[in-house]
Tab-separated table of C-alpha atoms and ligand atoms in Angstrom:
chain	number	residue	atom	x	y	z
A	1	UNK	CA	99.879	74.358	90.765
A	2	UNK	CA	100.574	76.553	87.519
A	3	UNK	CA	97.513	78.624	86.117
A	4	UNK	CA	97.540	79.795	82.720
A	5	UNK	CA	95.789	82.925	81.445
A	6	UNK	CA	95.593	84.298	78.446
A	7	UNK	CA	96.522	87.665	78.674
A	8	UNK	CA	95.788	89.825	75.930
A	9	UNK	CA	97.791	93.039	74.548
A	10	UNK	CA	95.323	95.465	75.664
A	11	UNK	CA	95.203	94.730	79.180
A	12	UNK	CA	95.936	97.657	80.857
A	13	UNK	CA	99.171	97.919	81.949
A	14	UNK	CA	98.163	98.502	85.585
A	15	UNK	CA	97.018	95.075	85.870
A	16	UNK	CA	99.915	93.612	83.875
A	17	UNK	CA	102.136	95.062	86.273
A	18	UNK	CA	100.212	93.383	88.735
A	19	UNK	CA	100.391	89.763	87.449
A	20	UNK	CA	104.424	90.157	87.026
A	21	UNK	CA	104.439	91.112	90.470
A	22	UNK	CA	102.328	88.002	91.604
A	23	UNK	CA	103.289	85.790	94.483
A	24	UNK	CA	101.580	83.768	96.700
A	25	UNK	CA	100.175	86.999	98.821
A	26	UNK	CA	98.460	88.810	95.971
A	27	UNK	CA	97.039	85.633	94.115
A	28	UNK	CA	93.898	86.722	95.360
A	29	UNK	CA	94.657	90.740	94.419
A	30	UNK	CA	94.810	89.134	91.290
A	31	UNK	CA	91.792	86.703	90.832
A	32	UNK	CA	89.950	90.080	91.930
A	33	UNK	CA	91.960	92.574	89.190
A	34	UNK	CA	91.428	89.093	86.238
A	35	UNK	CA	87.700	88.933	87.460
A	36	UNK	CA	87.405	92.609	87.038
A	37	UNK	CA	89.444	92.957	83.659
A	38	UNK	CA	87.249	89.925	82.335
A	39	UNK	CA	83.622	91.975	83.601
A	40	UNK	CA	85.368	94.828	81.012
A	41	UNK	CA	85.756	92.546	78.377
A	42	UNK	CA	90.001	92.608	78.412
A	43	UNK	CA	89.827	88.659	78.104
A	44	UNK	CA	87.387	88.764	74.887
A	45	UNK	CA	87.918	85.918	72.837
A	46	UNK	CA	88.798	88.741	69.862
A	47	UNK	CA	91.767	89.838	71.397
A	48	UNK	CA	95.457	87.962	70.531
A	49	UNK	CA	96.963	86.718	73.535
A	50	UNK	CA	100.189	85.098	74.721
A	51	UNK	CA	100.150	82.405	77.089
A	52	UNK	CA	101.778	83.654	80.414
A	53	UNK	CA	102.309	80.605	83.062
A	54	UNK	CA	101.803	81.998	86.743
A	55	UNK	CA	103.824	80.372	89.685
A	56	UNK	CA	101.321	80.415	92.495
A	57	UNK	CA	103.649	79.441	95.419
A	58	UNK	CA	103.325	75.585	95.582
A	59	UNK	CA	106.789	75.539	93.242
A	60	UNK	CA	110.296	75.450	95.425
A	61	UNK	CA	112.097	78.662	94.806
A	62	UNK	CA	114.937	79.408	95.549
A	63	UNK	CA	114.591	81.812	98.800
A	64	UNK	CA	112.261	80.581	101.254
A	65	UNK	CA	110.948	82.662	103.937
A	66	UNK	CA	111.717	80.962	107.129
A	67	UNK	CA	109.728	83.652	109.479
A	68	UNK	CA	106.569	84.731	108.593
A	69	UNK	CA	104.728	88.042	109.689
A	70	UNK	CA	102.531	86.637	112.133
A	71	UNK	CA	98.876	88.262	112.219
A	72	UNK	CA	97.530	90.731	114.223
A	73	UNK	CA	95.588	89.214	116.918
A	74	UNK	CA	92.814	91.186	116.597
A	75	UNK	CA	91.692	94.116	114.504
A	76	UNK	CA	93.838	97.043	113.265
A	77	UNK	CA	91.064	99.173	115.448
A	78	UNK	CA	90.823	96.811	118.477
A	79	UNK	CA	92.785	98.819	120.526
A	80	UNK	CA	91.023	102.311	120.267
A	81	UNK	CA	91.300	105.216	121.535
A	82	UNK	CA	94.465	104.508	122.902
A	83	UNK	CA	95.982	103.260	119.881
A	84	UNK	CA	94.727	104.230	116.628
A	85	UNK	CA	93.848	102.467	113.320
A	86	UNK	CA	96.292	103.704	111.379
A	87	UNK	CA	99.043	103.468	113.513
A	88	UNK	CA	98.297	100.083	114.284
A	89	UNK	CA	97.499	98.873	110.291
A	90	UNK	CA	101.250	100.846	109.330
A	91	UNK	CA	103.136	99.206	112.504
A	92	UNK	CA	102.174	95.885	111.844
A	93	UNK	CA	101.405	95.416	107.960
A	94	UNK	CA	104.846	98.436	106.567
A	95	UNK	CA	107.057	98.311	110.119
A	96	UNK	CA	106.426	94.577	111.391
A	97	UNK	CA	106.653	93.259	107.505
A	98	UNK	CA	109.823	95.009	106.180
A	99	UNK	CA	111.821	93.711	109.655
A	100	UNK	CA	110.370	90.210	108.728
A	101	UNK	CA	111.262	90.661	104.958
A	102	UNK	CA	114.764	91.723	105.628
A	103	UNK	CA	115.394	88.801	108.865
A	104	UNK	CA	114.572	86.355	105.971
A	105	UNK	CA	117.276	88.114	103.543
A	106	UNK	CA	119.987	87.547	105.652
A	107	UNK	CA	119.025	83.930	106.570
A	108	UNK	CA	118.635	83.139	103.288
A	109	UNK	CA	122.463	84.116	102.899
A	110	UNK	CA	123.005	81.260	105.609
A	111	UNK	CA	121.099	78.221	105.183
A	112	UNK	CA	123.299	76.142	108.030
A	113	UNK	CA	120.993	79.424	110.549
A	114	UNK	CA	117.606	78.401	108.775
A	115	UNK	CA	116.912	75.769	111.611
A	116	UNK	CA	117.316	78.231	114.539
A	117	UNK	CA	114.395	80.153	115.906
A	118	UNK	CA	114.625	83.836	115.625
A	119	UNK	CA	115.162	84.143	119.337
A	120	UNK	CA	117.916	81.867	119.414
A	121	UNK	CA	119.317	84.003	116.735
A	122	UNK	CA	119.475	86.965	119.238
A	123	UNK	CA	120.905	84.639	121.865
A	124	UNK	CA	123.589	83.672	120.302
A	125	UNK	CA	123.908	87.362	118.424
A	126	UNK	CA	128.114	87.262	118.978
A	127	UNK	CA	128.625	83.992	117.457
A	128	UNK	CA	126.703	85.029	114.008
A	129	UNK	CA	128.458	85.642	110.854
A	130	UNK	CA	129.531	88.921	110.716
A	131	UNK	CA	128.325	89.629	106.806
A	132	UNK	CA	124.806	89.210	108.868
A	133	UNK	CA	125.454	90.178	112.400
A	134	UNK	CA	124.135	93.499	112.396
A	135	UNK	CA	120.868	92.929	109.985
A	136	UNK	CA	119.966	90.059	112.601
A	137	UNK	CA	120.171	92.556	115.397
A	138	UNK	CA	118.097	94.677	113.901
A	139	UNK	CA	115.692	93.339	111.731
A	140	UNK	CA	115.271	89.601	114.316
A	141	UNK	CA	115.513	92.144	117.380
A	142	UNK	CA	112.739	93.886	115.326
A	143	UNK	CA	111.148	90.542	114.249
A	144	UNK	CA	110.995	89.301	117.433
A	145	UNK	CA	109.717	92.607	119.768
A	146	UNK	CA	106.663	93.299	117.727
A	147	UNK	CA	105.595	89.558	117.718
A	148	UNK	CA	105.183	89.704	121.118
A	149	UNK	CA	104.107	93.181	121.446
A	150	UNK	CA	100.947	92.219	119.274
A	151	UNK	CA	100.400	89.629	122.019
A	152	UNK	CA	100.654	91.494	125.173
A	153	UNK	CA	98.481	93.908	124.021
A	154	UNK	CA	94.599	93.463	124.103
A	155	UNK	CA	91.474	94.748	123.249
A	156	UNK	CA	90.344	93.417	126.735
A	157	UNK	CA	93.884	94.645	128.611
A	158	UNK	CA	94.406	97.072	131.237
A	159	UNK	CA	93.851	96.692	135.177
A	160	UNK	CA	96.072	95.181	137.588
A	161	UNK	CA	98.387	92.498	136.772
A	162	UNK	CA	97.360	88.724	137.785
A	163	UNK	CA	98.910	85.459	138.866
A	164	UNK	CA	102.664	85.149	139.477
A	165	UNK	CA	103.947	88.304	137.836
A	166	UNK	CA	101.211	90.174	139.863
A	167	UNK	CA	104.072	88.551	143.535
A	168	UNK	CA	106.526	88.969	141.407
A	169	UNK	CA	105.914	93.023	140.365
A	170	UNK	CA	104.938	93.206	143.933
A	171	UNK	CA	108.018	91.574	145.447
A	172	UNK	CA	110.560	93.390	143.526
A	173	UNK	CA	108.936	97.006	143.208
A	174	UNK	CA	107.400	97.443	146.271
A	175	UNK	CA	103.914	97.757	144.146
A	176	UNK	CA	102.323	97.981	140.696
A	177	UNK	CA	102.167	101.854	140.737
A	178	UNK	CA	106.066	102.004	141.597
A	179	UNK	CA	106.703	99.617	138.506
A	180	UNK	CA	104.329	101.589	136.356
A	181	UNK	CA	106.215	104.467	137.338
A	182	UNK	CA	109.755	102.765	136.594
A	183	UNK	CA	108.842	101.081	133.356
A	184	UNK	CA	107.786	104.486	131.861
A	185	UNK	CA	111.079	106.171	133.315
A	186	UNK	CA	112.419	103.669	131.233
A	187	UNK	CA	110.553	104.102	128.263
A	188	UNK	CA	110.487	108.261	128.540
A	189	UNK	CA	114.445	108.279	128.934
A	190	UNK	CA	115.482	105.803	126.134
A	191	UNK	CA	116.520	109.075	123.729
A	192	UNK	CA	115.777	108.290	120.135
A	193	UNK	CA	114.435	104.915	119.202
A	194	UNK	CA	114.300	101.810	121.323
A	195	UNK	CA	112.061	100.178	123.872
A	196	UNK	CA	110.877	100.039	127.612
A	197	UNK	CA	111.896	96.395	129.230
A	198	UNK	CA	110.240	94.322	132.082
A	199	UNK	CA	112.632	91.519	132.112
A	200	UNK	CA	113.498	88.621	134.039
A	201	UNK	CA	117.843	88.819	134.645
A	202	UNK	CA	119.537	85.591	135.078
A	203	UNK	CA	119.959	85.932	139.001
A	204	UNK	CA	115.730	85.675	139.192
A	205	UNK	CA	115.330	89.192	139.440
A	206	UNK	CA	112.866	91.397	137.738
A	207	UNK	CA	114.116	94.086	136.013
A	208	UNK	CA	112.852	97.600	134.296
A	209	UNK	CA	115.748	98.853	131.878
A	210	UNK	CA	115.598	100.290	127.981
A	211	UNK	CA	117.270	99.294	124.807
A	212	UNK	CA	118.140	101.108	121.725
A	213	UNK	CA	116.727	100.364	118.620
A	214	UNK	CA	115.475	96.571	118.032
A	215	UNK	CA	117.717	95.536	120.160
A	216	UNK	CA	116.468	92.790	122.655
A	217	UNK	CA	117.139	91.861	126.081
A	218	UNK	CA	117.499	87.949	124.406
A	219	UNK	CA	120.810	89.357	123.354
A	220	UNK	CA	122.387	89.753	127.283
A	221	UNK	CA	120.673	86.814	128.359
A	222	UNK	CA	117.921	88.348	129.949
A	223	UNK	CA	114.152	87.040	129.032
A	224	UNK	CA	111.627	89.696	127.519
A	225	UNK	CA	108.571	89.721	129.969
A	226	UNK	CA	107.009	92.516	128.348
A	227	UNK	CA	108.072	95.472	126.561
A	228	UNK	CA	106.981	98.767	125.079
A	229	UNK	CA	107.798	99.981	122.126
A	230	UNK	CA	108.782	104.183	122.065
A	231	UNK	CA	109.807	104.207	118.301
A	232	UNK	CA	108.016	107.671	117.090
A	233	UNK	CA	106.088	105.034	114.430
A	234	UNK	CA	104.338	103.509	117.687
A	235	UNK	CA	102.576	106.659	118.922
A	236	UNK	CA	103.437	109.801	116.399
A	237	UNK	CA	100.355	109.828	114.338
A	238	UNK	CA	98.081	109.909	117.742
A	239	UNK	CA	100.364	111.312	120.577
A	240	UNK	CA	102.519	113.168	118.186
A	241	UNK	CA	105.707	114.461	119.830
A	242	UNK	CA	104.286	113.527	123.531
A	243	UNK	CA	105.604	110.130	124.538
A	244	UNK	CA	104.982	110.408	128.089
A	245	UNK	CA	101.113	110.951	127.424
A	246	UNK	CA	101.309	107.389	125.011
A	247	UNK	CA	103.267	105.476	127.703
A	248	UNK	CA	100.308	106.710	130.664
A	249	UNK	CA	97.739	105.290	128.137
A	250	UNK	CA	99.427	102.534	127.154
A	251	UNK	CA	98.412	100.843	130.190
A	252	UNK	CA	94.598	100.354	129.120
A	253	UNK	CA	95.572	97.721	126.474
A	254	UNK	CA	98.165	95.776	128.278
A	255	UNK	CA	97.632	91.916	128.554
A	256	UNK	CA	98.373	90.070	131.802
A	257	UNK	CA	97.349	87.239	130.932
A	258	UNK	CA	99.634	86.945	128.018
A	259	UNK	CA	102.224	88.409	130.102
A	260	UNK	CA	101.704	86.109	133.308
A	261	UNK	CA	102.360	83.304	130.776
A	262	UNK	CA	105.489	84.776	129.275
A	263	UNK	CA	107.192	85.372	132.926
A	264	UNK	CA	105.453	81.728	134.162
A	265	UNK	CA	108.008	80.544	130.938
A	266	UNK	CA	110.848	82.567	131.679
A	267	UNK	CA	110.274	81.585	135.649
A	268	UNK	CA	110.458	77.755	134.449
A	269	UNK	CA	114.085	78.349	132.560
A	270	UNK	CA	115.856	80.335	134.718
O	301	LIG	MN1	107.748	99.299	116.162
């Protein structure tokens, strides 16, 4: 679809800026900043105007974003008190996006990797191109935690853990206040960035470890059951320099179901 305005000299330059910087996102941004320039009488039949032709997103060009940012599940304040608004709208709409952003630079370097699925990517990490390697690692490792730390996280979370994981944490901890306890060892001794791990290791075992940075448990063959994230841009705003305190509260907004579903899935592959 192409949509032609008339765009006359003296629109501000705030909202030509915004038209040159139009994609398929901010289309709307701009019906609302052309509806509002129009109420002030910028598109007055008076005024001289070029023709500018806008690509709204429908034409091939020639990067393509494989991955998209997938929503938030719920809303930026679902998860109150124990994680804030802002924390969650920056995480997910700055953090989540610029991972996302840069996973689809690289790939778009590659087009024979366009076909694999970002946690395939990770699996097969070693075998990459090495111009890429490292932005895969940490951008898809990035890509890929937060998409399923949106999802393991509810408004309705907390409480004991349910169905199969529920034997599962049992069997291999002892009980769910001795894997509490080892998960947030994990997460309160990963110095610097990184994240907490529940995973399932290739011998069937459950497993509490920690990784630096984005990088993902997919990446030594182990599956992801759940995992916290202890970068400062998870908790800092709210818990400022007092991890320990956001990994005790963290607890209240974690989703079993979501999780029982994810080990069910790793269970069935193993
Ligand atoms: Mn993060």
């Amino acid at each position: 679809m192409l949509v032609v305005i008339e765009l006359p000299e003296k629109l501000p330059l705030l909202t030509k800026f915004s038209i040159m910087a139009l994609n398929r996102r901010n289309f709307l941004f701009l019906l609302g900043a052309t509806t509002t320039a129009a109420s002030l009488g910028y598109f007055s039949s008076k005024a001289s105007a070029q023709p500018l032709q806008l690509l709204t997103g429908d034409e091939e060009s020639e990067d393509s974003e494989v991955f998209q940012l997938p929503p938030l599940p719920y809303e930026y304040d679902a998860l109150e008190p124990y994680i804030d608004a802002e924390t969650m709208r920056f995480h997910h709409d700055k953090h989540h996006a610029g991972y996302t952003k840069k996973l689809n630079a690289a790939i778009n370097k590659h087009s024979e990797l366009k076909n694999m699925s970002a946690e395939d990517l990770l699996r097969q990490i070693a075998r990459l191109p090495e111009d890429i390697r490292a932005t895969i690692r940490n951008n898809g490792g990035g890509y890929v935690n937060h998409k399923m730390f949106w999802e393991i996280m509810s408004p309705d979370g907390g409480g004991e853990p349910i169905g199969a994981i529920a034997t599962a944490i049992n069997s291999n901890f002892g009980s769910f206040d001795n894997f509490k306890e080892q998960f947030n060892a994990a997460g309160s001794s990963r110095f610097g960035s990184g994240w907490a791990w529940l995973v399932l290791s290739r011998d069937g075992k459950l497993k509490t470890l920690n990784t630096l940075n984005q990088d993902s448990p997919l990446m030594e063959g182990m599956y992801p059951i759940m995992g916290n994230d202890v970068w400062e841009h998870a908790y800092y705003l709210k818990y400022r320099n007092d991890r320990g305190a956001y990994l005790q509260q963290w607890w209240n907004v974690v989703n079993w179901e979501e999780i029982n579903r994810r080990f069910e899935q790793a269970s069935a592959t193993v």
